[in-house]
CSV table of C-alpha atoms and ligand atoms in Angstrom, one decimal:
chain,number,residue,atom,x,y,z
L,1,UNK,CA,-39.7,-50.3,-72.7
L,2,UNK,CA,-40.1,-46.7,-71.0
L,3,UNK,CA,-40.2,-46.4,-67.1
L,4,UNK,CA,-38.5,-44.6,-64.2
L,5,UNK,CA,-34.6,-45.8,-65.0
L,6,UNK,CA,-32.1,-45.8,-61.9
L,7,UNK,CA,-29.2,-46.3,-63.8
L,8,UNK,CA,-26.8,-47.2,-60.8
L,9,UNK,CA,-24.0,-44.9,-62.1
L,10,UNK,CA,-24.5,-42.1,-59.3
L,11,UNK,CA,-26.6,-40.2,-61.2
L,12,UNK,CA,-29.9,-39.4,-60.5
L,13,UNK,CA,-33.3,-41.8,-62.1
L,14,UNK,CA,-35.1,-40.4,-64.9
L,15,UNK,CA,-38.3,-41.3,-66.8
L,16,UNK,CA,-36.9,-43.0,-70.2
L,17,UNK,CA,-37.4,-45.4,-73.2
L,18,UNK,CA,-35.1,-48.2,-73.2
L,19,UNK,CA,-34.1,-50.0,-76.2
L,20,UNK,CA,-32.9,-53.1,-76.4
L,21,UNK,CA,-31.5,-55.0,-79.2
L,22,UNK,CA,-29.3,-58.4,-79.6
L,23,UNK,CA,-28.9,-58.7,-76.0
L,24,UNK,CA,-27.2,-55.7,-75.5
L,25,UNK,CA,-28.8,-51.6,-74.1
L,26,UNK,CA,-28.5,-49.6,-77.3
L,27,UNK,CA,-30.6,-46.8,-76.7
L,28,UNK,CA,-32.0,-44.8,-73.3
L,29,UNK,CA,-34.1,-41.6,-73.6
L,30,UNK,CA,-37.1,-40.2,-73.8
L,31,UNK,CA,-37.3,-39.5,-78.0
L,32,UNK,CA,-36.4,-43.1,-78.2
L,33,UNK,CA,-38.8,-45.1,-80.7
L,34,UNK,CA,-38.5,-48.8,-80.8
L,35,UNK,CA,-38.3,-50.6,-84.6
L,36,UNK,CA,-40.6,-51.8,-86.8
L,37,UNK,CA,-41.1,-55.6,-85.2
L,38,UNK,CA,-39.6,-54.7,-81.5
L,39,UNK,CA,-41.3,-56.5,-78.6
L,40,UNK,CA,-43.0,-53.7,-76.6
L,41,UNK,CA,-43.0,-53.7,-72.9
L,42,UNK,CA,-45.2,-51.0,-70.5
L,43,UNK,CA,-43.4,-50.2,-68.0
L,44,UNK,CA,-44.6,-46.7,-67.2
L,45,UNK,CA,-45.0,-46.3,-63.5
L,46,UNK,CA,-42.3,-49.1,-62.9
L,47,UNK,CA,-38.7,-49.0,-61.9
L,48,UNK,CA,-36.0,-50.5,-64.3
L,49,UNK,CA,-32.9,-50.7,-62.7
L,50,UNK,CA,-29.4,-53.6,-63.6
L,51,UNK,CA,-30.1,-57.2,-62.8
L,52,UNK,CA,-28.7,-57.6,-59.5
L,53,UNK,CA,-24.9,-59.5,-59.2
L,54,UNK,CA,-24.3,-61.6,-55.6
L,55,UNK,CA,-20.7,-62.0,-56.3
L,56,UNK,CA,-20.3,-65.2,-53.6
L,57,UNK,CA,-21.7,-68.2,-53.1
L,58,UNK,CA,-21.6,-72.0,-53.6
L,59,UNK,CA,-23.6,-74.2,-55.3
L,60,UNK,CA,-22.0,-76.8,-54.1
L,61,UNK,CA,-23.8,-76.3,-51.3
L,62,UNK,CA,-28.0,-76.7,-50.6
L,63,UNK,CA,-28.4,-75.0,-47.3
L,64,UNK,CA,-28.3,-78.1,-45.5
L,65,UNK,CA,-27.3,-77.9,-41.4
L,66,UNK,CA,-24.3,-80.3,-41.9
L,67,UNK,CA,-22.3,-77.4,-43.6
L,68,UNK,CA,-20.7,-79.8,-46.0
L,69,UNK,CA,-20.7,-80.8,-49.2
L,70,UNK,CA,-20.1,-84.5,-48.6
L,71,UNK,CA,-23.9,-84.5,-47.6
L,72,UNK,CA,-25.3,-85.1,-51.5
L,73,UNK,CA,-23.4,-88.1,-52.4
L,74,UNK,CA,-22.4,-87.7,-55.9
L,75,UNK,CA,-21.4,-84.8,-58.0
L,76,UNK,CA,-24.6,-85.5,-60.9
L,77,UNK,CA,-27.3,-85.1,-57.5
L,78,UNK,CA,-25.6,-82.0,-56.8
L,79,UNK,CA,-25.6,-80.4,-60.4
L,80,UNK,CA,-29.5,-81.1,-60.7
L,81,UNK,CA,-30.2,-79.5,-57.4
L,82,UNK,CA,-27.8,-76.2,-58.2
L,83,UNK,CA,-29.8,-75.8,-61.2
L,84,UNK,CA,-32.7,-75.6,-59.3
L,85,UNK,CA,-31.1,-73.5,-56.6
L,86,UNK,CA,-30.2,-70.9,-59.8
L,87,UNK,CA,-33.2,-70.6,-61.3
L,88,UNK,CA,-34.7,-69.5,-57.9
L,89,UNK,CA,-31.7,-67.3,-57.6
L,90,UNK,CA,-32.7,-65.6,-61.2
L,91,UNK,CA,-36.1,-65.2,-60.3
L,92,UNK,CA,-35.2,-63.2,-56.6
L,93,UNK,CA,-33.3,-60.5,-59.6
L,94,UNK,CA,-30.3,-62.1,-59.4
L,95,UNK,CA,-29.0,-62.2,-63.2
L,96,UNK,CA,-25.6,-62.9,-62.5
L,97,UNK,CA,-24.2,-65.1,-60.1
L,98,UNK,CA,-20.1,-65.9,-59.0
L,99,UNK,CA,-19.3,-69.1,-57.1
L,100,UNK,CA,-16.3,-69.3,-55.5
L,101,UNK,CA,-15.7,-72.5,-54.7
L,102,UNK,CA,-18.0,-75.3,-56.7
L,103,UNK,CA,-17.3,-79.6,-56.5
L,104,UNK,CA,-15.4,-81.6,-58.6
L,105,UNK,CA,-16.2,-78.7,-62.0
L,106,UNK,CA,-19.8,-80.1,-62.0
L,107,UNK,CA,-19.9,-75.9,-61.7
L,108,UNK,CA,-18.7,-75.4,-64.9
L,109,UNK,CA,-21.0,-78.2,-66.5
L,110,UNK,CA,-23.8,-76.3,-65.6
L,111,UNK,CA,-22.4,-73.0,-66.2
L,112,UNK,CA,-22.1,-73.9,-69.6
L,113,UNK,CA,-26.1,-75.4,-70.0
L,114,UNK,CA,-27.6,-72.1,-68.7
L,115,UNK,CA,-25.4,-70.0,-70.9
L,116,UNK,CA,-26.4,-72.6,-73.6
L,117,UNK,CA,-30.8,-72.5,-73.0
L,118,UNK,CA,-30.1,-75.5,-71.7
L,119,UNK,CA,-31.7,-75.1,-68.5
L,120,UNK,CA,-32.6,-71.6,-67.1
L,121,UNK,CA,-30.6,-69.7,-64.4
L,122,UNK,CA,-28.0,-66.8,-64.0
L,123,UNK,CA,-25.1,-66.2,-65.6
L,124,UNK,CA,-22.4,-68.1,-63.7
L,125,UNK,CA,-18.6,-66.6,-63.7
L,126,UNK,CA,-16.7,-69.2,-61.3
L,127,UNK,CA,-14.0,-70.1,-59.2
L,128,UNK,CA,-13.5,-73.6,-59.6
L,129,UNK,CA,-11.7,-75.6,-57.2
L,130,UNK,CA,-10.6,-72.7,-54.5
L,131,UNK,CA,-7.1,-72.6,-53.6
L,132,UNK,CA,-5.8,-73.1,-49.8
L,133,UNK,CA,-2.8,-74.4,-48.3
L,134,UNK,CA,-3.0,-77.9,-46.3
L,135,UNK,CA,-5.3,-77.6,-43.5
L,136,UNK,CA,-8.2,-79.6,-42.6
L,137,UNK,CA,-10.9,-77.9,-44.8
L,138,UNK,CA,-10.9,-80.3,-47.6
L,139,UNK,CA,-12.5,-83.3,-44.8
L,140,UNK,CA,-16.1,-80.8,-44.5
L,141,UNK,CA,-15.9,-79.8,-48.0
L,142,UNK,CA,-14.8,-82.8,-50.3
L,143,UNK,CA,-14.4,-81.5,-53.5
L,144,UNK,CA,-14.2,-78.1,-53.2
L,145,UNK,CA,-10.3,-77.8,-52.5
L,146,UNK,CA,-7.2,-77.6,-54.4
L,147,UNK,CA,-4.3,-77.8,-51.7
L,148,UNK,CA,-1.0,-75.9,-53.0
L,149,UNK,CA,1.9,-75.4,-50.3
L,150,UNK,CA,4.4,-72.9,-52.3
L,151,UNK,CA,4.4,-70.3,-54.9
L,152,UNK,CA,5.1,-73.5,-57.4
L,153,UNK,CA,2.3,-75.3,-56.4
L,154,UNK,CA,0.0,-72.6,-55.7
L,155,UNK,CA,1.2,-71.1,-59.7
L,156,UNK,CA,-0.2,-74.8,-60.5
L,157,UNK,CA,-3.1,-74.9,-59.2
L,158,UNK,CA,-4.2,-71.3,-60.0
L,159,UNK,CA,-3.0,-71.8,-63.8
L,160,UNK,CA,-5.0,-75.4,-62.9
L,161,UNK,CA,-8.9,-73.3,-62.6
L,162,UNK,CA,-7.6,-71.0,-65.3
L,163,UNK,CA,-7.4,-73.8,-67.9
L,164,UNK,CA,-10.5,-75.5,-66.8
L,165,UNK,CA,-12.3,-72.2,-67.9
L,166,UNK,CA,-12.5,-70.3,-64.1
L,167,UNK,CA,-13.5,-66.4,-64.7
L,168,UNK,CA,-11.7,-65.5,-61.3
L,169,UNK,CA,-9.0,-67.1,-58.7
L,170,UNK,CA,-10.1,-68.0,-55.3
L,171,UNK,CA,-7.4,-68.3,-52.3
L,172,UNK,CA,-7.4,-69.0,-48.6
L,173,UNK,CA,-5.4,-66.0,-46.8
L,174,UNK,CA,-6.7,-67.1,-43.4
L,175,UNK,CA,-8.8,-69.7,-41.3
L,176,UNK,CA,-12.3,-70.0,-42.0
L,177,UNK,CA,-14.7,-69.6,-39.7
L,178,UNK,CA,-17.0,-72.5,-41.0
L,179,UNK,CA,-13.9,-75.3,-41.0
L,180,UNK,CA,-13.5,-77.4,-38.1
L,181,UNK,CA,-9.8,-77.3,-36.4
L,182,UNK,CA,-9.3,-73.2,-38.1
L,183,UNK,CA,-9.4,-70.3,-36.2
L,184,UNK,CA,-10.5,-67.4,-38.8
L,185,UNK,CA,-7.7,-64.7,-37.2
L,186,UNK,CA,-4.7,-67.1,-38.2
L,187,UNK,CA,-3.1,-66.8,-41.6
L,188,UNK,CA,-2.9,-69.8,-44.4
L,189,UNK,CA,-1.4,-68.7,-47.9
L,190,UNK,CA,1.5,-66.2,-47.6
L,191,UNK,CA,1.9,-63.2,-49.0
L,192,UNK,CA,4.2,-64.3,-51.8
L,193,UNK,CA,1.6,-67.4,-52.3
L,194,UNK,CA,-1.1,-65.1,-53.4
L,195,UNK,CA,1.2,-62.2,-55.4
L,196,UNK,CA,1.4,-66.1,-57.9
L,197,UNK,CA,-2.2,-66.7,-57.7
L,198,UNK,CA,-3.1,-62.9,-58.4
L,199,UNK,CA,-0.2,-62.7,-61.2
L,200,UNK,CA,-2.0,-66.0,-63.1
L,201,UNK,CA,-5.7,-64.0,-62.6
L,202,UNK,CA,-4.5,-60.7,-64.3
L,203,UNK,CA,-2.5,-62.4,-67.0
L,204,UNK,CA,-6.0,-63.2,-68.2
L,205,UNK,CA,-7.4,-60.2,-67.4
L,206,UNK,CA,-9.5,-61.8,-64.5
L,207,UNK,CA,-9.9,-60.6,-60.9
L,208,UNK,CA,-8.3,-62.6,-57.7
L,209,UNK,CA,-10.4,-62.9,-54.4
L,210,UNK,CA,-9.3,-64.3,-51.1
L,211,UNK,CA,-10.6,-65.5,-48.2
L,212,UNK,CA,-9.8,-63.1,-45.6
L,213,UNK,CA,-11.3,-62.9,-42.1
L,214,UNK,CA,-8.3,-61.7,-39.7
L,215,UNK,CA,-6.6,-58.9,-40.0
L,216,UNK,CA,-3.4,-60.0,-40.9
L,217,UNK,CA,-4.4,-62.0,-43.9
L,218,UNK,CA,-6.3,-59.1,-45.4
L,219,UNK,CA,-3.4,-57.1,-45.2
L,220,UNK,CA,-1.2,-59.9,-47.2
L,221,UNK,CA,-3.4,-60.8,-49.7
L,222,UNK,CA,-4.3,-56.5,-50.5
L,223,UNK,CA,-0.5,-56.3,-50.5
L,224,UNK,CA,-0.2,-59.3,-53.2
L,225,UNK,CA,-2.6,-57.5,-55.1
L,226,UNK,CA,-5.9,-58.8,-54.6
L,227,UNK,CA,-9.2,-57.6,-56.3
L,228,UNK,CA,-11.7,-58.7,-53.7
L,229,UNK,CA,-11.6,-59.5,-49.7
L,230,UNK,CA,-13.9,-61.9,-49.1
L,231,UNK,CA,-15.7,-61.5,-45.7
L,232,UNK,CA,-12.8,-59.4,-44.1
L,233,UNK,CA,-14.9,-59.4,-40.8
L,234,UNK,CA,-11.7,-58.1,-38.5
L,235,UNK,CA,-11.0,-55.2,-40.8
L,236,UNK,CA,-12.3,-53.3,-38.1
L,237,UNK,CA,-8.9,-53.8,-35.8
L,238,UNK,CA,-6.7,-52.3,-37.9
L,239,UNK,CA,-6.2,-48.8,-39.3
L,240,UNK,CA,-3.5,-49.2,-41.2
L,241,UNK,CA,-5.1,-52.0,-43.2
L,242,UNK,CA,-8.2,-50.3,-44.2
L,243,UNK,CA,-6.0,-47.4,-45.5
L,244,UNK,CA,-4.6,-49.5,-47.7
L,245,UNK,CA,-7.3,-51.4,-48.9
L,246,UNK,CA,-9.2,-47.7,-49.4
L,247,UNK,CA,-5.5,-46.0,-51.5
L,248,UNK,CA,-5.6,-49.6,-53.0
L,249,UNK,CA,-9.4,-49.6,-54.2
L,250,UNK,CA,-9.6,-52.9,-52.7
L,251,UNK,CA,-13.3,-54.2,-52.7
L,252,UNK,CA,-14.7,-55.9,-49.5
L,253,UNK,CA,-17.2,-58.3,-50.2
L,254,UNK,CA,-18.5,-58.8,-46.7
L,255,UNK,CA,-21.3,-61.8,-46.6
L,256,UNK,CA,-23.0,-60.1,-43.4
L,257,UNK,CA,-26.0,-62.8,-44.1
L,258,UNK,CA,-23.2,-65.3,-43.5
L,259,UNK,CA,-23.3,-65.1,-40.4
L,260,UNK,CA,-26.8,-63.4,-39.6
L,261,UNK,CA,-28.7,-66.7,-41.2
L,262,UNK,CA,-26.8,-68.7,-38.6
L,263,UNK,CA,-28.0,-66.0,-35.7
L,264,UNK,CA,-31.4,-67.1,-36.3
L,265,UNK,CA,-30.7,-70.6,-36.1
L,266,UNK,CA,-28.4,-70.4,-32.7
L,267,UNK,CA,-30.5,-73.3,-30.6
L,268,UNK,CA,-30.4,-75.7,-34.4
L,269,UNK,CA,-28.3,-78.1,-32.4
L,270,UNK,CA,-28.3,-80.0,-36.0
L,271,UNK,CA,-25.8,-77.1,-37.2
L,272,UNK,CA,-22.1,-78.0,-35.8
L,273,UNK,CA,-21.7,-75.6,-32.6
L,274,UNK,CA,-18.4,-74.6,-33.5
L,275,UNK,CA,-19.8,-72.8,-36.2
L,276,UNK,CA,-22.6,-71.8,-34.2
L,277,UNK,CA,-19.9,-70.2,-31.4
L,278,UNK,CA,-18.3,-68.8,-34.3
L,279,UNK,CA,-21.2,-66.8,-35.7
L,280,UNK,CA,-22.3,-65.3,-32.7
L,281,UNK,CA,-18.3,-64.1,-32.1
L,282,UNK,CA,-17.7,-62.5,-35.3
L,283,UNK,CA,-21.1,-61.4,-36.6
L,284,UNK,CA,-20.8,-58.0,-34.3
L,285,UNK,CA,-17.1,-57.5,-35.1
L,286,UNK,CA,-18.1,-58.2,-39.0
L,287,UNK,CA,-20.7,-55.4,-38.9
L,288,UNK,CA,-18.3,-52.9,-37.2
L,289,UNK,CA,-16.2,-53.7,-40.5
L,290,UNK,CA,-18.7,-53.3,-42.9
L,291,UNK,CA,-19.8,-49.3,-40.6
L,292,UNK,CA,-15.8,-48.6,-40.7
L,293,UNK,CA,-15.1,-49.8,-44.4
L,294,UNK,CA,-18.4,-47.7,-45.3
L,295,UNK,CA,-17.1,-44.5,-44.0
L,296,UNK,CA,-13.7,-45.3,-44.8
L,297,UNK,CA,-14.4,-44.8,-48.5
L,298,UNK,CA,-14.2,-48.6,-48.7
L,299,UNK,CA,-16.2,-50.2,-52.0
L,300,UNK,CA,-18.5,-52.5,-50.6
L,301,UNK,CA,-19.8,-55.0,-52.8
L,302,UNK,CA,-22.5,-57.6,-52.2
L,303,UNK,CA,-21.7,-61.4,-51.9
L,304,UNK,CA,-23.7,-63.2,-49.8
L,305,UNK,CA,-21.9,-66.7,-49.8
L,306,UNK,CA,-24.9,-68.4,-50.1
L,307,UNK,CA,-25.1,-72.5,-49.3
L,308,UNK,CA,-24.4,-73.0,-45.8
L,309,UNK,CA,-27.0,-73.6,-43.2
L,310,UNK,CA,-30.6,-72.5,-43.6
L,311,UNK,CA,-28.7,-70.1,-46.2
L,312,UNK,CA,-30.8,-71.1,-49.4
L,313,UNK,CA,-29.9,-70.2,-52.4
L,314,UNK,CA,-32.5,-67.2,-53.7
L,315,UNK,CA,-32.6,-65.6,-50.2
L,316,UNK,CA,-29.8,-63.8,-51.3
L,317,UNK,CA,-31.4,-60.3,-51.8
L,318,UNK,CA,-31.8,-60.2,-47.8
L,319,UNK,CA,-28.3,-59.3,-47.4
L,320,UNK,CA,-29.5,-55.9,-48.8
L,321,UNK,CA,-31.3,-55.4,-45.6
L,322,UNK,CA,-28.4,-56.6,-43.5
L,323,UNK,CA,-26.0,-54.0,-45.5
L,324,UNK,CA,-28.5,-51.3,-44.8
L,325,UNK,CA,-28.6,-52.2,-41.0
L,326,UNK,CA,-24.9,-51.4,-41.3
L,327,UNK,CA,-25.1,-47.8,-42.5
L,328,UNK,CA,-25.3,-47.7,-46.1
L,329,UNK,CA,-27.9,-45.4,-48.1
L,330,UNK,CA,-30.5,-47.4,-50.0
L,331,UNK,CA,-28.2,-46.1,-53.0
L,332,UNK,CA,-25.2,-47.8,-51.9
L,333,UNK,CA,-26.5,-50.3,-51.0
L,334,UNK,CA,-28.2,-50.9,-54.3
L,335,UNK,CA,-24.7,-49.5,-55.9
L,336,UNK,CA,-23.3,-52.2,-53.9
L,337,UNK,CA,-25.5,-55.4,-56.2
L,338,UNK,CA,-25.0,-53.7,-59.3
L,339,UNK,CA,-22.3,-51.5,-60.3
L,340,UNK,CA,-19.9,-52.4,-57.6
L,341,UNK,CA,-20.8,-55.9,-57.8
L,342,UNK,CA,-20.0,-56.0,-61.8
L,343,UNK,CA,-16.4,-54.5,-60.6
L,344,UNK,CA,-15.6,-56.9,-57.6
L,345,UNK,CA,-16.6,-59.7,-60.8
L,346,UNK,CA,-14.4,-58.4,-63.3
L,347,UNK,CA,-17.1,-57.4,-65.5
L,348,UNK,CA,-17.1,-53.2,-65.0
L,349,UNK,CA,-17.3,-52.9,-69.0
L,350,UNK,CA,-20.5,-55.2,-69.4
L,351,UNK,CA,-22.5,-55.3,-66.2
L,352,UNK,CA,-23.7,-53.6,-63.6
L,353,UNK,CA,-25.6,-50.1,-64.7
L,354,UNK,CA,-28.3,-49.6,-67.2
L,355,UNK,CA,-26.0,-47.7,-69.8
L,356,UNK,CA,-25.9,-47.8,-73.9
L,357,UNK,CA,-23.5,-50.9,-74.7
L,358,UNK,CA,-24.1,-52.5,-71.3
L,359,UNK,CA,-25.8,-56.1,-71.5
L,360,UNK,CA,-29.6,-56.0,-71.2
L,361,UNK,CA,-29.4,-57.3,-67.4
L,362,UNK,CA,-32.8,-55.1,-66.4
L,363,UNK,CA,-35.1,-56.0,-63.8
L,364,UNK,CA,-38.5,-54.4,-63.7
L,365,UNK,CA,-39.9,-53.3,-60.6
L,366,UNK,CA,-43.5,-52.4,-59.3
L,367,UNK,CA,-41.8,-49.8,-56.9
L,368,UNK,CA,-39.3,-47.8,-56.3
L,369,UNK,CA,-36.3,-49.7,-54.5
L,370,UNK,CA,-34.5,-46.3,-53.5
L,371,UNK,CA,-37.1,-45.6,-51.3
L,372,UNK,CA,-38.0,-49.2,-49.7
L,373,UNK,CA,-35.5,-51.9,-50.8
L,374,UNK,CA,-38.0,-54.5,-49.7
L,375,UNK,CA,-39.1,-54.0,-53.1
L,376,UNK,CA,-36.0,-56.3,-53.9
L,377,UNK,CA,-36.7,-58.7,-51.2
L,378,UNK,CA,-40.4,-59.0,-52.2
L,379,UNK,CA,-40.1,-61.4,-55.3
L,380,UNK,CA,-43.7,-60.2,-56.3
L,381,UNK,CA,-42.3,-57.0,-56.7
L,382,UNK,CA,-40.3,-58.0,-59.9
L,383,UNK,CA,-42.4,-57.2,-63.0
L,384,UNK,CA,-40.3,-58.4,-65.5
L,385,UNK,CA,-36.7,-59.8,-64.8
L,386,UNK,CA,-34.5,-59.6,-68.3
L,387,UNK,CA,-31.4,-61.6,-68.9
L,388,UNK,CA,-29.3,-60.5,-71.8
L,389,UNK,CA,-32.2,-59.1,-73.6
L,390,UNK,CA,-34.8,-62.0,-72.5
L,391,UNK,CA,-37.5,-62.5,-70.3
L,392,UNK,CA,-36.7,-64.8,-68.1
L,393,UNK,CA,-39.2,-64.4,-65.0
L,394,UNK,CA,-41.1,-61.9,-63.5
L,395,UNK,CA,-44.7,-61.8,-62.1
L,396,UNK,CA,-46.1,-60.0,-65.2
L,397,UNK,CA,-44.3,-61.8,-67.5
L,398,UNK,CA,-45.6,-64.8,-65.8
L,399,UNK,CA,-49.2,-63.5,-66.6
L,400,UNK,CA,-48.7,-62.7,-69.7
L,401,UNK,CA,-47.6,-66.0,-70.4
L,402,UNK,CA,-50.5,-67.6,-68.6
L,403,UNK,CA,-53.0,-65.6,-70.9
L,404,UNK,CA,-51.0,-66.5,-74.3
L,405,UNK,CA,-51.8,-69.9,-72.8
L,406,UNK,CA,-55.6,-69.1,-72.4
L,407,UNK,CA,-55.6,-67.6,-75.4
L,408,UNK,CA,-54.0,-70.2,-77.8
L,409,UNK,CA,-55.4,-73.0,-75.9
T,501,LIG,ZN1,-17.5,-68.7,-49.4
């Protein structure tokens, strides 16, 4: 296919062929010549750019007010209505997706079917069970948990999601701001707790991610050697911390539409208030982070933690606007769904940027996003929206399909 191609590795677009062959970007230039039975796709005048990456959220959850996941009653209801909620995620240009956190491995069931044609959507890299320390999260999310007090237990349970298959290591460094009885500045897992769970990660070569909203949990868990902080919406307090985390190349992940879908739900008496109170506290002080890691030097990668109320699964490309609002360029804030994304994911050497070798993650767009990234929120924007080397949605590919109908009918 030849188009405008924003590669996402800093450098600058440039009109190009694209080849693609077994899945995989082989070839990207402009003498490039597909083979003798190559499909064909005209692109010229479009933008080809990675398949975006939202590196948070849970499928456990539907978007539902209660913030719970003891609202779907069994585990089989929930696994046929996340594979609904990921194919809408595909189709808004998401092509891969990481949950971190999913109930009772009915995430890895349907991991497996999409990466099998089974049914379509993303492709899932998962937590499994997330790790925390006793508190009284486990009552609002049933299923989600796997309590460890200790570096013993905590060593179990990480080596635990590891053996069911996990691609990455969730733990609780602090309170969460959506669990009843927490208070997101205190601090749950020690600092020795996550050094095990981050140890058990990198033996296998996969990245660690904590939960991290105060201050003094983010500094722990970078300390222990985290990949990712997750939220890390008091960041902003503490010099010292953000210094490390930038000498570290510790990514912050910071799920600004967290908190912003709540905002514009504030008089949803339906939606518990303490997590109502809680968004309207931290969403300013969360945004302060996200302007102070920014010009810090911080990598900010997008996760939008997708699932809790009115925060449905395929919005997820609004938290591009939200990042935006916060002071990054349209090309770090598209940096920050591709090729910073792929990092924060583990997957730097296959994802990410449209680059020879990279997997044919290419979505095809009817403008250019550098200049407007509502292109990315507009789903009517996406063209044609390529998974590993397939077409798996888009609006012209949905036409073309309509008129192989008409015509074969
Ligand atoms: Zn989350």
């Amino acid at each position: 296919m030849n188009g405008t191609v924003i590669p996402a590795t800093g450098q600058e677009p440039t009109v190009a062929n694209v080849l693609l062959e077994d899945g995989r970007i082989v070839d990207i230039g402009t003498n490039v010549r597909p083979h003798g039975n190559a499909v064909e796709i005209d692109a010229s005048g479009m933008y080809l750019m990675p398949g975006m990456i939202d590196s948070h959220v849970h499928m456990a959850m539907n978007g539902g007010v209660e913030s719970s996941t003891s609202v779907e009653t069994t585990d089989a209801y929930a696994v046929l209505r996340a594979a609904r909620d990921m194919a809408r995620t595909l189709g808004a240009g998401f092509t891969t997706v990481r949950d971190l956190g999913g109930r009772n491995g009915m995430e890895f069931a349907l991991r497996d079917a999409i990466r099998d044609g089974v049914v379509p959507g993303p492709r899932l890299l998962l937590a499994g069970s997330l790790i925390s320390m006793t508190t009284s999260g486990p009552l609002m999310y049933p299923g989600m948990y796997y309590v460890a007090d200790g570096c013993d237990e905590v060593r179990r349970a990480a080596r635990t999601q590891l053996a069911r298959g996990a691609d990455v290591v969730k733990v609780f460094a602090t309170g969460a701001a959506f669990c009843e009885g927490e208070d997101p500045r205190w601090t749950q897992l020690d600092e020795d707790e996550i050094r095990v769970a981050v140890q058990e990660a990198h033996k296998q070569g996969k990245p660690a991610a904590a939960h991290a909203e105060g201050v003094e949990g983010i500094r722990n868990a970078v300390v222990a050697g985290i990949d990712t902080i997750e939220h890390g919406d008091f960041l902003c307090e503490d010099d010292e911390t953000i210094e490390l985390m930038r000498s570290r190349g510790t990514i912050l992940t910071p799920t600004m539409l967290l908190y912003d879908t709540v905002l514009q739900h504030l008089d949803d008496e339906a939606i518990p208030a303490f997590v109502r109170q809680n968004c309207e506290w931290i969403a300013p002080i969360n945004r302060r982070s996200v302007q102070t890691a920014r010009d810090a030097g911080i990598p900010i990668a997008l996760g939008t933690d997708a699932g809790p109320p009115y925060h449905h699964h395929g919005g997820n490309a609004r938290e591009l606007a939200l990042l935006a609002s916060a002071g990054l360029t349209n090309e770090e804030v598209l940096e920050s769904a591709t090729r910073v994304a792929a990092r924060a994911v583990g997957k730097a050497d296959e994802l990410g940027t449209l680059e020879v070798g990279k997997c044919a993650d290419v979505l095809v767009l009817g403008g250019n996003p550098l200049d407007d990234l509502d292109v990315l929120i507009e789903p009517a924007s996406f063209q044609w929206i390529l998974l590993g080397g397939r077409i798996v949605g888009g609006t012209a590919a949905e036409r073309a399909r309509t008129l192989h109908w008409l015509t074969t009918a």
